[in-house]
Amino acid sequence: MTVATAQAPAGQGTERHPAWASVRRLRTLGMYTLSVLIGVGVWQLLAMKYGPSLVASPTDTLSAARELAADGTLTNSIIASSRRILIGWGLGVLVGVPVGLLVGQIPVVRQLLEPYIEFFRFIPPVAFVTLAVVWLGIGESSKVVLIFYTAVFIVTVNTSAGVMAVSDSKLRAAENLGASRRQILRGIVLPSTVPHIVTGARLAMGNSFLTIVSAEIVAAQVGLGSLIWTSRNYGRIDWVFVGIITLGILGFVFDRVLRIVASRVLRRYGVKL
């Protein structure tokens, strides 16, 4: 009787676990939905107070989005901006990770590169927009280079910080066991640094959206930044709202995809997002 009684709750707990997980997911979805509804409600109240010349209402913005989507403007803008962000951000991650590993692990490299990293990372990309256009023209290269500039320093700093945060005791233990520098890098340093790399990649992605608007306003015929600037010239506040909201949604989707991929692919390195 005692054994049966003890086993029953354990079995019930195991059976109820998936149910509780579903309840938590539904609760999270419900909170997200409630948050969005409250936000839309506040937006509608602001539109009613200030009028369409200052704040486009949710319905006006939705109508403008349909208008821009019908002639292909919105779709082309999303594709152009997404392509520039992904290329520039991807190059920034590919360069920033190995540079960060070198800076964090080799003192000589850190001493040589740190002055430049600390100098340039405080200069905003918008300061280089004019030079990028003069040097590279108004084509895709100028936008991609500006986004690369945005991403590479963020990834480098986060990666090097992760390397330098590795416990000295682990490194000394590996050296005493005869591990080579490459083995230490692959077996200890890199696994410990992966969460910092992912964080740097996410921060770089967010800042890339800040840069793309400035770059496209100055030197682009198509893109969300160009759409926002053109809408301003035509006095279409509803189009401006469409561009801004699209940027926010696009950034949310990109970050969510990055989190899901990183959590599943890099789970063994302690990445939990």
PDB file of C-alpha atoms in Angstrom:
ATOM      1  CA  MET A   1       0.000   0.000   0.000  1.00  0.00           C
ATOM      2  CA  THR A   2       2.787   2.377   0.894  1.00  0.00           C
ATOM      3  CA  VAL A   3       4.697   1.665  -2.318  1.00  0.00           C
ATOM      4  CA  ALA A   4       1.605   2.156  -4.454  1.00  0.00           C
ATOM      5  CA  THR A   5       0.768   5.383  -2.694  1.00  0.00           C
ATOM      6  CA  ALA A   6       4.304   6.660  -3.181  1.00  0.00           C
ATOM      7  CA  GLN A   7       4.361   5.749  -6.854  1.00  0.00           C
ATOM      8  CA  ALA A   8       1.022   7.329  -7.744  1.00  0.00           C
ATOM      9  CA  PRO A   9       1.972  10.968  -7.245  1.00  0.00           C
ATOM     10  CA  ALA A  10       5.197  10.461  -9.185  1.00  0.00           C
ATOM     11  CA  GLY A  11       3.299   9.035 -12.121  1.00  0.00           C
ATOM     12  CA  GLN A  12       0.698  11.775 -11.955  1.00  0.00           C
ATOM     13  CA  GLY A  13       3.426  14.419 -11.850  1.00  0.00           C
ATOM     14  CA  THR A  14       5.039  12.937 -14.944  1.00  0.00           C
ATOM     15  CA  GLU A  15       1.718  12.869 -16.768  1.00  0.00           C
ATOM     16  CA  ARG A  16       0.829  16.421 -15.770  1.00  0.00           C
ATOM     17  CA  HIS A  17       4.186  17.882 -16.768  1.00  0.00           C
ATOM     18  CA  PRO A  18       3.334  18.272 -20.487  1.00  0.00           C
ATOM     19  CA  ALA A  19      -0.019  19.751 -19.496  1.00  0.00           C
ATOM     20  CA  TRP A  20       1.655  22.342 -17.271  1.00  0.00           C
ATOM     21  CA  ALA A  21       4.083  23.187 -20.062  1.00  0.00           C
ATOM     22  CA  SER A  22       1.140  23.794 -22.398  1.00  0.00           C
ATOM     23  CA  VAL A  23      -0.520  25.979 -19.777  1.00  0.00           C
ATOM     24  CA  ARG A  24       2.636  28.048 -19.399  1.00  0.00           C
ATOM     25  CA  ARG A  25       2.900  28.506 -23.175  1.00  0.00           C
ATOM     26  CA  LEU A  26      -0.741  29.566 -23.399  1.00  0.00           C
ATOM     27  CA  ARG A  27      -0.251  31.945 -20.491  1.00  0.00           C
ATOM     28  CA  THR A  28       2.785  33.499 -22.185  1.00  0.00           C
ATOM     29  CA  LEU A  29       0.889  33.835 -25.462  1.00  0.00           C
ATOM     30  CA  GLY A  30      -2.027  35.388 -23.599  1.00  0.00           C
ATOM     31  CA  MET A  31       0.249  37.936 -21.917  1.00  0.00           C
ATOM     32  CA  TYR A  32       1.847  38.831 -25.244  1.00  0.00           C
ATOM     33  CA  THR A  33      -1.590  39.279 -26.799  1.00  0.00           C
ATOM     34  CA  LEU A  34      -2.785  41.410 -23.905  1.00  0.00           C
ATOM     35  CA  SER A  35       0.342  43.562 -24.112  1.00  0.00           C
ATOM     36  CA  VAL A  36      -0.171  44.142 -27.846  1.00  0.00           C
ATOM     37  CA  LEU A  37      -3.844  45.013 -27.359  1.00  0.00           C
ATOM     38  CA  ILE A  38      -2.980  47.523 -24.647  1.00  0.00           C
ATOM     39  CA  GLY A  39      -0.326  49.055 -26.882  1.00  0.00           C
ATOM     40  CA  VAL A  40      -2.750  49.360 -29.802  1.00  0.00           C
ATOM     41  CA  GLY A  41      -5.324  50.902 -27.471  1.00  0.00           C
ATOM     42  CA  VAL A  42      -2.879  53.547 -26.254  1.00  0.00           C
ATOM     43  CA  TRP A  43      -1.852  54.177 -29.858  1.00  0.00           C
ATOM     44  CA  GLN A  44      -5.505  54.715 -30.851  1.00  0.00           C
ATOM     45  CA  LEU A  45      -6.042  57.152 -27.988  1.00  0.00           C
ATOM     46  CA  LEU A  46      -2.960  59.158 -29.009  1.00  0.00           C
ATOM     47  CA  ALA A  47      -4.186  59.240 -32.625  1.00  0.00           C
ATOM     48  CA  MET A  48      -7.596  60.502 -31.486  1.00  0.00           C
ATOM     49  CA  LYS A  49      -5.988  63.195 -29.348  1.00  0.00           C
ATOM     50  CA  TYR A  50      -3.411  64.563 -31.799  1.00  0.00           C
ATOM     51  CA  GLY A  51      -5.075  63.835 -35.146  1.00  0.00           C
ATOM     52  CA  PRO A  52      -3.871  62.140 -38.343  1.00  0.00           C
ATOM     53  CA  SER A  53      -1.436  64.925 -39.199  1.00  0.00           C
ATOM     54  CA  LEU A  54       0.736  63.946 -36.225  1.00  0.00           C
ATOM     55  CA  VAL A  55      -0.181  60.373 -35.279  1.00  0.00           C
ATOM     56  CA  ALA A  56      -1.628  57.906 -37.768  1.00  0.00           C
ATOM     57  CA  SER A  57      -4.237  55.634 -36.217  1.00  0.00           C
ATOM     58  CA  PRO A  58      -3.926  51.826 -36.314  1.00  0.00           C
ATOM     59  CA  THR A  59      -6.592  51.598 -39.022  1.00  0.00           C
ATOM     60  CA  ASP A  60      -4.950  54.313 -41.140  1.00  0.00           C
ATOM     61  CA  THR A  61      -1.572  52.608 -40.764  1.00  0.00           C
ATOM     62  CA  LEU A  62      -3.061  49.261 -41.782  1.00  0.00           C
ATOM     63  CA  SER A  63      -4.664  50.847 -44.843  1.00  0.00           C
ATOM     64  CA  ALA A  64      -1.370  52.496 -45.770  1.00  0.00           C
ATOM     65  CA  ALA A  65       0.426  49.160 -45.385  1.00  0.00           C
ATOM     66  CA  ARG A  66      -2.040  47.559 -47.779  1.00  0.00           C
ATOM     67  CA  GLU A  67      -1.525  50.417 -50.209  1.00  0.00           C
ATOM     68  CA  LEU A  68       2.265  50.071 -50.110  1.00  0.00           C
ATOM     69  CA  ALA A  69       2.079  46.292 -50.330  1.00  0.00           C
ATOM     70  CA  ALA A  70      -0.243  46.420 -53.336  1.00  0.00           C
ATOM     71  CA  ASP A  71       2.271  48.242 -55.547  1.00  0.00           C
ATOM     72  CA  GLY A  72       5.240  46.245 -54.221  1.00  0.00           C
ATOM     73  CA  THR A  73       6.914  49.157 -52.408  1.00  0.00           C
ATOM     74  CA  LEU A  74       6.708  47.591 -48.962  1.00  0.00           C
ATOM     75  CA  THR A  75       7.868  44.161 -50.109  1.00  0.00           C
ATOM     76  CA  ASN A  76      10.814  45.560 -52.051  1.00  0.00           C
ATOM     77  CA  SER A  77      11.810  47.740 -49.095  1.00  0.00           C
ATOM     78  CA  ILE A  78      11.735  44.790 -46.690  1.00  0.00           C
ATOM     79  CA  ILE A  79      13.796  42.606 -49.024  1.00  0.00           C
ATOM     80  CA  ALA A  80      16.387  45.324 -49.677  1.00  0.00           C
ATOM     81  CA  SER A  81      16.867  46.244 -46.014  1.00  0.00           C
ATOM     82  CA  SER A  82      16.903  42.613 -44.882  1.00  0.00           C
ATOM     83  CA  ARG A  83      19.539  41.689 -47.456  1.00  0.00           C
ATOM     84  CA  ARG A  84      21.810  44.566 -46.425  1.00  0.00           C
ATOM     85  CA  ILE A  85      21.419  43.833 -42.718  1.00  0.00           C
ATOM     86  CA  LEU A  86      22.039  40.102 -43.028  1.00  0.00           C
ATOM     87  CA  ILE A  87      25.123  40.513 -45.235  1.00  0.00           C
ATOM     88  CA  GLY A  88      26.711  43.266 -43.135  1.00  0.00           C
ATOM     89  CA  TRP A  89      25.832  41.600 -39.837  1.00  0.00           C
ATOM     90  CA  GLY A  90      27.024  38.192 -41.041  1.00  0.00           C
ATOM     91  CA  LEU A  91      30.370  39.610 -42.129  1.00  0.00           C
ATOM     92  CA  GLY A  92      30.691  41.403 -38.803  1.00  0.00           C
ATOM     93  CA  VAL A  93      30.159  38.159 -36.894  1.00  0.00           C
ATOM     94  CA  LEU A  94      32.561  36.206 -39.137  1.00  0.00           C
ATOM     95  CA  VAL A  95      35.327  38.766 -38.580  1.00  0.00           C
ATOM     96  CA  GLY A  96      34.489  39.786 -35.013  1.00  0.00           C
ATOM     97  CA  VAL A  97      34.551  36.293 -33.484  1.00  0.00           C
ATOM     98  CA  PRO A  98      38.113  35.293 -34.514  1.00  0.00           C
ATOM     99  CA  VAL A  99      39.445  38.781 -33.801  1.00  0.00           C
ATOM    100  CA  GLY A 100      37.815  38.693 -30.364  1.00  0.00           C
ATOM    101  CA  LEU A 101      39.326  35.279 -29.658  1.00  0.00           C
ATOM    102  CA  LEU A 102      42.779  36.561 -30.579  1.00  0.00           C
ATOM    103  CA  VAL A 103      42.394  39.768 -28.594  1.00  0.00           C
ATOM    104  CA  GLY A 104      41.176  37.916 -25.528  1.00  0.00           C
ATOM    105  CA  GLN A 105      43.762  35.128 -25.600  1.00  0.00           C
ATOM    106  CA  ILE A 106      46.971  36.709 -26.871  1.00  0.00           C
ATOM    107  CA  PRO A 107      48.222  39.755 -24.912  1.00  0.00           C
ATOM    108  CA  VAL A 108      50.359  41.072 -27.775  1.00  0.00           C
ATOM    109  CA  VAL A 109      47.410  41.132 -30.154  1.00  0.00           C
ATOM    110  CA  ARG A 110      45.272  42.800 -27.484  1.00  0.00           C
ATOM    111  CA  GLN A 111      47.868  45.507 -26.950  1.00  0.00           C
ATOM    112  CA  LEU A 112      48.134  46.152 -30.691  1.00  0.00           C
ATOM    113  CA  LEU A 113      44.414  46.182 -31.528  1.00  0.00           C
ATOM    114  CA  GLU A 114      42.794  47.495 -28.359  1.00  0.00           C
ATOM    115  CA  PRO A 115      43.571  51.210 -29.055  1.00  0.00           C
ATOM    116  CA  TYR A 116      41.847  50.982 -32.436  1.00  0.00           C
ATOM    117  CA  ILE A 117      38.903  48.993 -31.092  1.00  0.00           C
ATOM    118  CA  GLU A 118      38.376  51.425 -28.229  1.00  0.00           C
ATOM    119  CA  PHE A 119      38.693  54.402 -30.595  1.00  0.00           C
ATOM    120  CA  PHE A 120      36.425  53.332 -33.441  1.00  0.00           C
ATOM    121  CA  ARG A 121      33.688  51.645 -31.424  1.00  0.00           C
ATOM    122  CA  PHE A 122      32.760  55.009 -29.921  1.00  0.00           C
ATOM    123  CA  ILE A 123      32.314  56.658 -33.323  1.00  0.00           C
ATOM    124  CA  PRO A 124      28.724  56.051 -34.498  1.00  0.00           C
ATOM    125  CA  PRO A 125      28.279  54.626 -37.998  1.00  0.00           C
ATOM    126  CA  VAL A 126      26.131  57.598 -38.999  1.00  0.00           C
ATOM    127  CA  ALA A 127      29.287  59.736 -38.789  1.00  0.00           C
ATOM    128  CA  PHE A 128      30.739  57.713 -41.671  1.00  0.00           C
ATOM    129  CA  VAL A 129      27.675  57.789 -43.936  1.00  0.00           C
ATOM    130  CA  THR A 130      28.986  60.654 -46.058  1.00  0.00           C
ATOM    131  CA  LEU A 131      32.449  59.115 -46.378  1.00  0.00           C
ATOM    132  CA  ALA A 132      30.953  55.716 -47.239  1.00  0.00           C
ATOM    133  CA  VAL A 133      28.957  57.269 -50.069  1.00  0.00           C
ATOM    134  CA  VAL A 134      31.970  59.241 -51.342  1.00  0.00           C
ATOM    135  CA  TRP A 135      34.315  56.256 -51.188  1.00  0.00           C
ATOM    136  CA  LEU A 136      31.961  53.436 -52.190  1.00  0.00           C
ATOM    137  CA  GLY A 137      29.134  55.157 -54.057  1.00  0.00           C
ATOM    138  CA  ILE A 138      25.395  54.891 -53.495  1.00  0.00           C
ATOM    139  CA  GLY A 139      25.246  51.185 -54.297  1.00  0.00           C
ATOM    140  CA  GLU A 140      24.936  48.261 -51.911  1.00  0.00           C
ATOM    141  CA  SER A 141      28.563  48.351 -50.774  1.00  0.00           C
ATOM    142  CA  SER A 142      28.250  51.539 -48.722  1.00  0.00           C
ATOM    143  CA  LYS A 143      25.262  50.222 -46.739  1.00  0.00           C
ATOM    144  CA  VAL A 144      26.804  46.803 -46.162  1.00  0.00           C
ATOM    145  CA  VAL A 145      30.122  48.304 -45.004  1.00  0.00           C
ATOM    146  CA  LEU A 146      28.347  50.590 -42.535  1.00  0.00           C
ATOM    147  CA  ILE A 147      26.428  47.676 -41.042  1.00  0.00           C
ATOM    148  CA  PHE A 148      29.625  45.614 -40.927  1.00  0.00           C
ATOM    149  CA  TYR A 149      31.285  48.492 -39.071  1.00  0.00           C
ATOM    150  CA  THR A 150      28.370  48.508 -36.639  1.00  0.00           C
ATOM    151  CA  ALA A 151      28.491  44.777 -35.945  1.00  0.00           C
ATOM    152  CA  VAL A 152      32.179  43.904 -35.921  1.00  0.00           C
ATOM    153  CA  PHE A 153      33.214  45.931 -32.858  1.00  0.00           C
ATOM    154  CA  ILE A 154      30.246  44.758 -30.771  1.00  0.00           C
ATOM    155  CA  VAL A 155      30.996  41.113 -31.551  1.00  0.00           C
ATOM    156  CA  THR A 156      34.726  41.592 -30.999  1.00  0.00           C
ATOM    157  CA  VAL A 157      34.313  43.221 -27.583  1.00  0.00           C
ATOM    158  CA  ASN A 158      31.807  40.619 -26.357  1.00  0.00           C
ATOM    159  CA  THR A 159      33.916  37.730 -27.617  1.00  0.00           C
ATOM    160  CA  SER A 160      37.128  39.030 -26.046  1.00  0.00           C
ATOM    161  CA  ALA A 161      35.274  39.640 -22.775  1.00  0.00           C
ATOM    162  CA  GLY A 162      34.106  36.030 -22.823  1.00  0.00           C
ATOM    163  CA  VAL A 163      37.635  34.764 -23.430  1.00  0.00           C
ATOM    164  CA  MET A 164      39.089  36.811 -20.589  1.00  0.00           C
ATOM    165  CA  ALA A 165      36.321  35.608 -18.254  1.00  0.00           C
ATOM    166  CA  VAL A 166      37.470  31.980 -18.552  1.00  0.00           C
ATOM    167  CA  SER A 167      38.731  30.680 -15.210  1.00  0.00           C
ATOM    168  CA  ASP A 168      42.520  30.721 -14.896  1.00  0.00           C
ATOM    169  CA  SER A 169      42.385  27.493 -12.920  1.00  0.00           C
ATOM    170  CA  LYS A 170      40.868  25.675 -15.898  1.00  0.00           C
ATOM    171  CA  LEU A 171      43.560  26.999 -18.207  1.00  0.00           C
ATOM    172  CA  ARG A 172      46.372  26.067 -15.829  1.00  0.00           C
ATOM    173  CA  ALA A 173      44.921  22.595 -15.294  1.00  0.00           C
ATOM    174  CA  ALA A 174      44.764  22.025 -19.055  1.00  0.00           C
ATOM    175  CA  GLU A 175      48.358  23.235 -19.481  1.00  0.00           C
ATOM    176  CA  ASN A 176      49.559  20.954 -16.685  1.00  0.00           C
ATOM    177  CA  LEU A 177      47.890  18.022 -18.423  1.00  0.00           C
ATOM    178  CA  GLY A 178      49.869  18.804 -21.562  1.00  0.00           C
ATOM    179  CA  ALA A 179      47.136  20.377 -23.683  1.00  0.00           C
ATOM    180  CA  SER A 180      48.335  22.488 -26.598  1.00  0.00           C
ATOM    181  CA  ARG A 181      47.151  26.050 -27.242  1.00  0.00           C
ATOM    182  CA  ARG A 182      44.811  24.793 -29.982  1.00  0.00           C
ATOM    183  CA  GLN A 183      43.347  22.133 -27.692  1.00  0.00           C
ATOM    184  CA  ILE A 184      42.809  24.693 -24.943  1.00  0.00           C
ATOM    185  CA  LEU A 185      41.109  27.007 -27.426  1.00  0.00           C
ATOM    186  CA  ARG A 186      38.786  24.311 -28.776  1.00  0.00           C
ATOM    187  CA  GLY A 187      38.141  22.464 -25.516  1.00  0.00           C
ATOM    188  CA  ILE A 188      37.939  25.230 -22.918  1.00  0.00           C
ATOM    189  CA  VAL A 189      38.035  28.775 -24.263  1.00  0.00           C
ATOM    190  CA  LEU A 190      35.611  28.504 -27.175  1.00  0.00           C
ATOM    191  CA  PRO A 191      32.873  26.550 -25.326  1.00  0.00           C
ATOM    192  CA  SER A 192      33.005  29.027 -22.429  1.00  0.00           C
ATOM    193  CA  THR A 193      32.877  31.988 -24.813  1.00  0.00           C
ATOM    194  CA  VAL A 194      29.940  30.857 -26.969  1.00  0.00           C
ATOM    195  CA  PRO A 195      27.254  32.519 -24.777  1.00  0.00           C
ATOM    196  CA  HIS A 196      29.141  35.825 -24.997  1.00  0.00           C
ATOM    197  CA  ILE A 197      29.414  35.447 -28.774  1.00  0.00           C
ATOM    198  CA  VAL A 198      25.660  34.891 -29.082  1.00  0.00           C
ATOM    199  CA  THR A 199      24.966  37.920 -26.901  1.00  0.00           C
ATOM    200  CA  GLY A 200      27.296  40.019 -29.036  1.00  0.00           C
ATOM    201  CA  ALA A 201      25.620  38.779 -32.205  1.00  0.00           C
ATOM    202  CA  ARG A 202      22.188  39.736 -30.853  1.00  0.00           C
ATOM    203  CA  LEU A 203      23.362  43.198 -29.811  1.00  0.00           C
ATOM    204  CA  ALA A 204      25.010  43.663 -33.199  1.00  0.00           C
ATOM    205  CA  MET A 205      21.784  42.696 -34.945  1.00  0.00           C
ATOM    206  CA  GLY A 206      19.852  45.318 -32.992  1.00  0.00           C
ATOM    207  CA  ASN A 207      22.368  48.044 -33.761  1.00  0.00           C
ATOM    208  CA  SER A 208      22.371  47.060 -37.432  1.00  0.00           C
ATOM    209  CA  PHE A 209      18.746  48.186 -37.619  1.00  0.00           C
ATOM    210  CA  LEU A 210      19.760  51.577 -36.261  1.00  0.00           C
ATOM    211  CA  THR A 211      22.421  51.917 -38.928  1.00  0.00           C
ATOM    212  CA  ILE A 212      20.338  50.789 -41.887  1.00  0.00           C
ATOM    213  CA  VAL A 213      17.880  53.644 -41.469  1.00  0.00           C
ATOM    214  CA  SER A 214      20.607  56.293 -41.505  1.00  0.00           C
ATOM    215  CA  ALA A 215      22.375  54.666 -44.448  1.00  0.00           C
ATOM    216  CA  GLU A 216      19.231  54.294 -46.546  1.00  0.00           C
ATOM    217  CA  ILE A 217      18.006  57.808 -45.836  1.00  0.00           C
ATOM    218  CA  VAL A 218      21.189  59.264 -47.317  1.00  0.00           C
ATOM    219  CA  ALA A 219      21.983  56.866 -50.159  1.00  0.00           C
ATOM    220  CA  ALA A 220      19.233  54.480 -51.218  1.00  0.00           C
ATOM    221  CA  GLN A 221      16.308  54.430 -53.601  1.00  0.00           C
ATOM    222  CA  VAL A 222      14.687  51.423 -51.953  1.00  0.00           C
ATOM    223  CA  GLY A 223      14.631  50.203 -48.356  1.00  0.00           C
ATOM    224  CA  LEU A 224      12.719  50.882 -45.172  1.00  0.00           C
ATOM    225  CA  GLY A 225      14.885  53.887 -44.313  1.00  0.00           C
ATOM    226  CA  SER A 226      14.315  55.311 -47.769  1.00  0.00           C
ATOM    227  CA  LEU A 227      10.586  54.621 -47.426  1.00  0.00           C
ATOM    228  CA  ILE A 228      10.417  56.558 -44.155  1.00  0.00           C
ATOM    229  CA  TRP A 229      12.322  59.524 -45.610  1.00  0.00           C
ATOM    230  CA  THR A 230      10.285  59.597 -48.826  1.00  0.00           C
ATOM    231  CA  SER A 231       7.069  59.422 -46.804  1.00  0.00           C
ATOM    232  CA  ARG A 232       8.198  62.423 -44.812  1.00  0.00           C
ATOM    233  CA  ASN A 233       8.814  64.403 -48.011  1.00  0.00           C
ATOM    234  CA  TYR A 234       5.293  63.598 -49.229  1.00  0.00           C
ATOM    235  CA  GLY A 235       3.746  64.370 -45.865  1.00  0.00           C
ATOM    236  CA  ARG A 236       2.421  60.816 -45.480  1.00  0.00           C
ATOM    237  CA  ILE A 237       2.574  60.203 -41.731  1.00  0.00           C
ATOM    238  CA  ASP A 238       0.750  56.904 -42.204  1.00  0.00           C
ATOM    239  CA  TRP A 239       3.554  55.659 -44.501  1.00  0.00           C
ATOM    240  CA  VAL A 240       6.115  56.731 -41.893  1.00  0.00           C
ATOM    241  CA  PHE A 241       4.282  54.647 -39.306  1.00  0.00           C
ATOM    242  CA  VAL A 242       4.252  51.692 -41.681  1.00  0.00           C
ATOM    243  CA  GLY A 243       8.030  51.918 -42.129  1.00  0.00           C
ATOM    244  CA  ILE A 244       8.699  52.250 -38.400  1.00  0.00           C
ATOM    245  CA  ILE A 245       6.405  49.393 -37.399  1.00  0.00           C
ATOM    246  CA  THR A 246       7.798  47.182 -40.151  1.00  0.00           C
ATOM    247  CA  LEU A 247      11.315  47.784 -38.835  1.00  0.00           C
ATOM    248  CA  GLY A 248      10.204  46.777 -35.357  1.00  0.00           C
ATOM    249  CA  ILE A 249       8.462  43.627 -36.553  1.00  0.00           C
ATOM    250  CA  LEU A 250      11.397  42.681 -38.763  1.00  0.00           C
ATOM    251  CA  GLY A 251      13.849  43.161 -35.902  1.00  0.00           C
ATOM    252  CA  PHE A 252      11.671  41.083 -33.578  1.00  0.00           C
ATOM    253  CA  VAL A 253      11.500  38.257 -36.136  1.00  0.00           C
ATOM    254  CA  PHE A 254      15.252  38.307 -36.820  1.00  0.00           C
ATOM    255  CA  ASP A 255      16.097  38.260 -33.123  1.00  0.00           C
ATOM    256  CA  ARG A 256      13.573  35.504 -32.415  1.00  0.00           C
ATOM    257  CA  VAL A 257      14.968  33.329 -35.191  1.00  0.00           C
ATOM    258  CA  LEU A 258      18.514  33.928 -33.939  1.00  0.00           C
ATOM    259  CA  ARG A 259      17.489  32.973 -30.404  1.00  0.00           C
ATOM    260  CA  ILE A 260      15.743  29.789 -31.508  1.00  0.00           C
ATOM    261  CA  VAL A 261      18.618  28.662 -33.731  1.00  0.00           C
ATOM    262  CA  ALA A 262      21.251  29.468 -31.096  1.00  0.00           C
ATOM    263  CA  SER A 263      19.301  27.718 -28.343  1.00  0.00           C
ATOM    264  CA  ARG A 264      18.918  24.536 -30.356  1.00  0.00           C
ATOM    265  CA  VAL A 265      22.301  24.391 -32.066  1.00  0.00           C
ATOM    266  CA  LEU A 266      24.423  25.652 -29.161  1.00  0.00           C
ATOM    267  CA  ARG A 267      22.494  24.247 -26.212  1.00  0.00           C
ATOM    268  CA  ARG A 268      25.444  22.079 -25.143  1.00  0.00           C
ATOM    269  CA  TYR A 269      27.500  25.248 -24.644  1.00  0.00           C
ATOM    270  CA  GLY A 270      25.023  26.615 -22.125  1.00  0.00           C
ATOM    271  CA  VAL A 271      23.156  28.944 -24.508  1.00  0.00           C
ATOM    272  CA  LYS A 272      19.635  29.401 -23.145  1.00  0.00           C
ATOM    273  CA  LEU A 273      17.662  32.269 -24.656  1.00  0.00           C
TER     274      LEU A 273
END
